[in-house]
XYZ file of C-alpha atoms in Angstrom:
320
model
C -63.003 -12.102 118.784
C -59.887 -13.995 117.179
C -56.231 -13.709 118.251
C -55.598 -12.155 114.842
C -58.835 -9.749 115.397
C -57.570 -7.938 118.206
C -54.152 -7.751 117.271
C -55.462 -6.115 114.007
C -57.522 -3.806 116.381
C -54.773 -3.267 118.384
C -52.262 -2.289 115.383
C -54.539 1.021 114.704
C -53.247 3.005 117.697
C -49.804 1.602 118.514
C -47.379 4.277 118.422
C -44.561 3.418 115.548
C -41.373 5.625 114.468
C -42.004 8.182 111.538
C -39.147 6.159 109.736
C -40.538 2.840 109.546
C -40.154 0.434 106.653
C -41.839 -2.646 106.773
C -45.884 -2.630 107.633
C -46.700 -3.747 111.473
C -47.863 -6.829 110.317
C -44.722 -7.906 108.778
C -42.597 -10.555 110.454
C -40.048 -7.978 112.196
C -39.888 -4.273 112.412
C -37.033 -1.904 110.649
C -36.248 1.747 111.026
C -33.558 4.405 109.182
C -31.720 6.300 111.685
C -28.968 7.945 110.545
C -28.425 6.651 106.635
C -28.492 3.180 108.670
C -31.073 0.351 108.576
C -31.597 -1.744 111.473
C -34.210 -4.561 112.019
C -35.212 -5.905 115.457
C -37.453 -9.094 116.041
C -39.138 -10.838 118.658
C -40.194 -14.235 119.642
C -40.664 -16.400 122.183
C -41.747 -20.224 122.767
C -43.417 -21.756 125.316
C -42.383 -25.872 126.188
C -46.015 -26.960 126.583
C -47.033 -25.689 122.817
C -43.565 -26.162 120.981
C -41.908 -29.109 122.477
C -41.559 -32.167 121.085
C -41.544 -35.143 124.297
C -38.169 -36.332 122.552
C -36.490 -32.904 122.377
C -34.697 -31.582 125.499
C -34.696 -27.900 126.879
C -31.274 -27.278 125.446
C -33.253 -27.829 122.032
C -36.001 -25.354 123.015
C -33.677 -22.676 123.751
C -31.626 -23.300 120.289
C -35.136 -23.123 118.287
C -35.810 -20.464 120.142
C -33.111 -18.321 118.472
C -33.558 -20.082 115.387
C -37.220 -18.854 115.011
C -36.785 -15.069 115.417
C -33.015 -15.286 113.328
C -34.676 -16.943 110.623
C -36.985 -13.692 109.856
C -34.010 -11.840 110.576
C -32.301 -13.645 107.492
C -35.031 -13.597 104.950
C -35.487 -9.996 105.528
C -31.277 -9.839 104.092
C -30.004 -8.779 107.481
C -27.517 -10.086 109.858
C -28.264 -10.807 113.783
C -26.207 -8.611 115.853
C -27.460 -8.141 119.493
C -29.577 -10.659 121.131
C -31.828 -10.281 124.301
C -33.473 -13.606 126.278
C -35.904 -14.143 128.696
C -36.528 -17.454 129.990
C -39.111 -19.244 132.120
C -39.079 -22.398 134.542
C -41.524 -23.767 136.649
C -40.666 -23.775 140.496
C -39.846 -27.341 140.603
C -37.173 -26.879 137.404
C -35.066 -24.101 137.987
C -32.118 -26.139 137.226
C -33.876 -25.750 133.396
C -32.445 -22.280 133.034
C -28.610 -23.946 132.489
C -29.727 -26.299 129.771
C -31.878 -24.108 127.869
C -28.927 -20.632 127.708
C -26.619 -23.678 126.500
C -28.862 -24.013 123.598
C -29.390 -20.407 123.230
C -25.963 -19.766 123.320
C -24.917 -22.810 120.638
C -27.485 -20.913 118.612
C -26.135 -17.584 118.820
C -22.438 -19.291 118.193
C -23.723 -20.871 115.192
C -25.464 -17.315 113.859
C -23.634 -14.793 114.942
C -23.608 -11.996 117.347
C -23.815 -11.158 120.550
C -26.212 -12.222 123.565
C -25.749 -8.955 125.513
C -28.889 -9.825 128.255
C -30.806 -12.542 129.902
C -33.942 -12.247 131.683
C -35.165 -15.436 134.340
C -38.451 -16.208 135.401
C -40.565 -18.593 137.463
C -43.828 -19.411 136.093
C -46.186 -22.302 135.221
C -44.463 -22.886 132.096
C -40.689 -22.754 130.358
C -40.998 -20.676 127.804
C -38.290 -18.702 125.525
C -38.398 -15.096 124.377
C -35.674 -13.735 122.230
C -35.155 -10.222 121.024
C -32.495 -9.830 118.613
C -30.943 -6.374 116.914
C -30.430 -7.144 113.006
C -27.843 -4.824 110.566
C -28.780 -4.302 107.546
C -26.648 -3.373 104.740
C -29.905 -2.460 102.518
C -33.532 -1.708 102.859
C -35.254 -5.072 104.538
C -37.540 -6.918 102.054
C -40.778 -6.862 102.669
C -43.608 -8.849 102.586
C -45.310 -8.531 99.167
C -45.825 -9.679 95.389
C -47.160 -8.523 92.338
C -49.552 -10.502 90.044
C -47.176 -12.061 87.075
C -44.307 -12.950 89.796
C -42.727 -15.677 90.742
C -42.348 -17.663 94.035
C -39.349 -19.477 94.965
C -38.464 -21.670 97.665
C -34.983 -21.289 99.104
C -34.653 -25.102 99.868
C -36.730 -28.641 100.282
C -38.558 -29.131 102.492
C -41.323 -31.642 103.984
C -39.242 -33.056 107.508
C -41.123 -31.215 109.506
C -44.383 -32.040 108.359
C -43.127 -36.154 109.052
C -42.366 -35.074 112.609
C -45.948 -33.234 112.992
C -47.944 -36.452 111.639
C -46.035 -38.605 113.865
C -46.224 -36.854 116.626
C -50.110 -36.098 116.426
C -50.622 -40.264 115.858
C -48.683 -40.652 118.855
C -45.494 -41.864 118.158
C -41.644 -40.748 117.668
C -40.699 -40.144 114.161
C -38.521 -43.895 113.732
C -35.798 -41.261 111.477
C -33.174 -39.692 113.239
C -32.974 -37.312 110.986
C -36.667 -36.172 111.550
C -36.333 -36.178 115.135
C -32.942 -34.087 114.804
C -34.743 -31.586 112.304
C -37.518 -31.132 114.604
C -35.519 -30.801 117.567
C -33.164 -28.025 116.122
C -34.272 -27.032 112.622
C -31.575 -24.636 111.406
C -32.147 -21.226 109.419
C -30.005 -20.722 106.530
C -27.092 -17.806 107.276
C -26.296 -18.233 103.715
C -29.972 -16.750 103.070
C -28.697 -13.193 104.309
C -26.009 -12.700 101.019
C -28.564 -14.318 98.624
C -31.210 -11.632 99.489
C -28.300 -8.878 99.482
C -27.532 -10.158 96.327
C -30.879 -10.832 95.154
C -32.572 -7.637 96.407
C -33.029 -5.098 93.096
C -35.128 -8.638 91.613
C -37.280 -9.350 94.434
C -40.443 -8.219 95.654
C -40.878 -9.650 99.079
C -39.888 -12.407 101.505
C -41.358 -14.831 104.088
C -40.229 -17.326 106.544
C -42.193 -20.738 107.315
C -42.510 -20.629 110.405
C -46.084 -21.700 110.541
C -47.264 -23.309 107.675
C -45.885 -23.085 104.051
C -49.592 -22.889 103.023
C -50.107 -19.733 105.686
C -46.628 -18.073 104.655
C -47.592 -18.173 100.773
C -51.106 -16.731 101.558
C -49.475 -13.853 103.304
C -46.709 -13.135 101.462
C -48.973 -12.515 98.234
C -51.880 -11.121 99.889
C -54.126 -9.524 98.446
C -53.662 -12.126 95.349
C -53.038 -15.980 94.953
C -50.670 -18.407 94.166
C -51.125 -20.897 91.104
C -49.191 -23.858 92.143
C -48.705 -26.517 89.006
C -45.455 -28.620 89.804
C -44.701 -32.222 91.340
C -43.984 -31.957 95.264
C -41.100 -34.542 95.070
C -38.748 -31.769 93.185
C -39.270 -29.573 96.441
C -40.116 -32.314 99.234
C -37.147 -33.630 101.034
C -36.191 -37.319 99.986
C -37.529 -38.643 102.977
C -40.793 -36.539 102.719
C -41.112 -38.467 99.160
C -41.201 -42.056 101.261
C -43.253 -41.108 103.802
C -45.899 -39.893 101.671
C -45.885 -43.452 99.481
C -45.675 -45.075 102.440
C -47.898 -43.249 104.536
C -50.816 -42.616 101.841
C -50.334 -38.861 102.873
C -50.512 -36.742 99.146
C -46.828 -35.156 98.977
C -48.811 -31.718 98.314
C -50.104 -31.741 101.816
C -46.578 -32.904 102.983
C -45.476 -29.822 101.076
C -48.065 -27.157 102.288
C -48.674 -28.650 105.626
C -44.865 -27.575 106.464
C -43.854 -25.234 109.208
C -40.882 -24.252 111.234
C -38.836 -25.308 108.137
C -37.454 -21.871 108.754
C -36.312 -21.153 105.003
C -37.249 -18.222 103.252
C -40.165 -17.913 100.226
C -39.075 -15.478 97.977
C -41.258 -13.655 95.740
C -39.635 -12.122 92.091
C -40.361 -10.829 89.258
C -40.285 -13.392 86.207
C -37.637 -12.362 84.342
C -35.433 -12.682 87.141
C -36.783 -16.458 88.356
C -33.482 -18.444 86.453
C -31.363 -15.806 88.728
C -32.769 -16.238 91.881
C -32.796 -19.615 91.370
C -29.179 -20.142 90.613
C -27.793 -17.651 93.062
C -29.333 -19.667 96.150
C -27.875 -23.152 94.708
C -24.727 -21.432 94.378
C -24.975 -20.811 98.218
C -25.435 -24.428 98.507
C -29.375 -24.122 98.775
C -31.637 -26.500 96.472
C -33.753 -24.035 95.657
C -36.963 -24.044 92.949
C -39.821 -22.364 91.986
C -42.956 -23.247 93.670
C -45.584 -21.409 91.307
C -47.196 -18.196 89.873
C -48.855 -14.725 91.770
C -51.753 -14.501 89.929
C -55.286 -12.245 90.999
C -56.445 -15.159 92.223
C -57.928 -15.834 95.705
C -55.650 -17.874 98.610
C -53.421 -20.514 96.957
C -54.465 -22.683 94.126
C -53.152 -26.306 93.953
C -53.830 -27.566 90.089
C -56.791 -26.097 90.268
C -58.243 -26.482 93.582
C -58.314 -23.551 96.035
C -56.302 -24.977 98.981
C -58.023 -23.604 102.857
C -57.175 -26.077 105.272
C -53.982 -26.154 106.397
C -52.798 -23.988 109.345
C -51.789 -23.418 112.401
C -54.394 -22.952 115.697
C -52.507 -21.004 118.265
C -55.636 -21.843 120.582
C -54.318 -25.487 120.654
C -51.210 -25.182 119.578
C -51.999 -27.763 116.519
C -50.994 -27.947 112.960
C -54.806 -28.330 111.563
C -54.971 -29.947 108.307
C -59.438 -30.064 106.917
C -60.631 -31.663 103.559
């Protein structure tokens, strides 16, 4: 039985409150109490599976908080109240300094409060961060509706560089990679855009796996017909790596994860809106393609399958 089996089999008799909003597969949970909407997310990381050997601790704990803060965001909520556990190994207790410094630049940089830490000793360093969201209007959900559009809040495609280098052994040569990778940043900006945004749209996503996984599940049961040139959504640099890499720029593009920007899915007659509204938050945002009833996501034609990522190995797996 998969990972995603059991926790499917495991969803059917978890207890959840009679107010809920967003379904338990969704990437954070939300309840009404009292006229109010609040969100709360988990997540944690573990060094031996999330780690890059050129990053440092400080950088795990900062991604860390990045990670659950950027569902927080794409959901239109603001963090609030954060809640860390971390994990050293016996011989690296002095870790637990250097990775709250980069939990705390994190929360600094987001905003809130971290209001409780947790420390362990373990076989691994690992991460987990809880974090209490406001929300000043019902969370989006996951979902889309066949005619809609999808839009992407910003380029991407850095990540993806860092991934490939990394797997062929080697240290991206940009700094700008390795910085990305070592402390990709969510958006705070994303938060008003959604609030702004919300009576258009008919769900949101993170990529926080892969872009391929995070369009498959945000329109789910349908597809995604995707038609347009990766270099008007691929980062610059993304663009020179694929010409000088041989890598297609649409596997650049869909092979992306932990970009942690938001997919937004809207009705049609609203893309030009949604659109304009992130730029004017200084996000180059652009439509990425069409919700059609269509199975997975569709690439010019070609039903796309291979791209994820294998929580088994902890590997971006890109197959023909």
């Amino acid at each position: 039985m998969t990972l995603d089996e059991i926790v499917r089999r495991l969803a059917r008799r978890v207890r959840r409150h009679p107010r809920t909003l967003l379904k338990w597969f969704d990437d954070a949970g939300a309840v009404e109490v009292g006229g109010t909407y609040l969100l709360v997310k988990v997540d944690g990381f573990a060094a031996s599976r999330a780690l890059y050997p050129w990053c440092s601790y400080g950088d795990l704990g900062f991604r860390a908080v990045t990670g659950a803060v950027s569902d927080v965001l794409a959901k239109g909520c603001r963090p609030y109240i954060y809640a860390v556990s971390l994990g050293v190994t016996p011989d690296r207790v002095d870790n637990v300094e250097e990775l709250t410094k980069g939990v705390e630049e994190a929360v600094e940089l987001y905003g809130g409060y971290l209001e409780n830490l947790d420390t362990n000793v373990g076989y691994d360093t690992w991460v987990d961060v809880f974090v209490v969201a406001e929300c000043r209007h019902r969370p989006i959900p996951r979902g889309a509706r066949p005619g809609d559009v999808v839009v992407l809040a910003r380029s991407v495609g850095l990540s993806s560089i860092a991934y490939l280098e990394f797997s062929a052994g080697r240290a991206p040569d940009l700094p700008e990679v390795r910085a990305f990778s070592c402390r990709p940043r969510a958006e705070p900006a994303v938060a008003d855009a959604v609030e702004e945004l919300s009576g258009c749209l008919s769900g949101s996503i993170d990529i926080s796996d892969t872009l391929l996984e995070s369009l498959q599940q945000l329109v789910e049961p349908y597809g995604v017909y995707l038609e347009l040139d990766p270099s008007y959504v691929l980062h610059p640099l993304a663009v020179h790596y694929s010409r000088s890499s041989g890598v297609p720029k649409h596997i650049l593009l869909l092979a992306s994860n932990e970009e942690y920007v938001p997919v937004l899915a809207c009705r049609s007659s609203c893309a030009e809106e949604v659109v304009n509204v992130l730029r004017s938050k200084w996000l180059n945002a652009a439509v990425l393609g069409t919700v059609l009833e269509i199975d997975g996501v569709t690439w010019r034609g070609t039903e796309v399958k291979g791209i994820s990522w294998d929580y088994a190995s902890g590997r971006v797996v890109v197959k023909p």
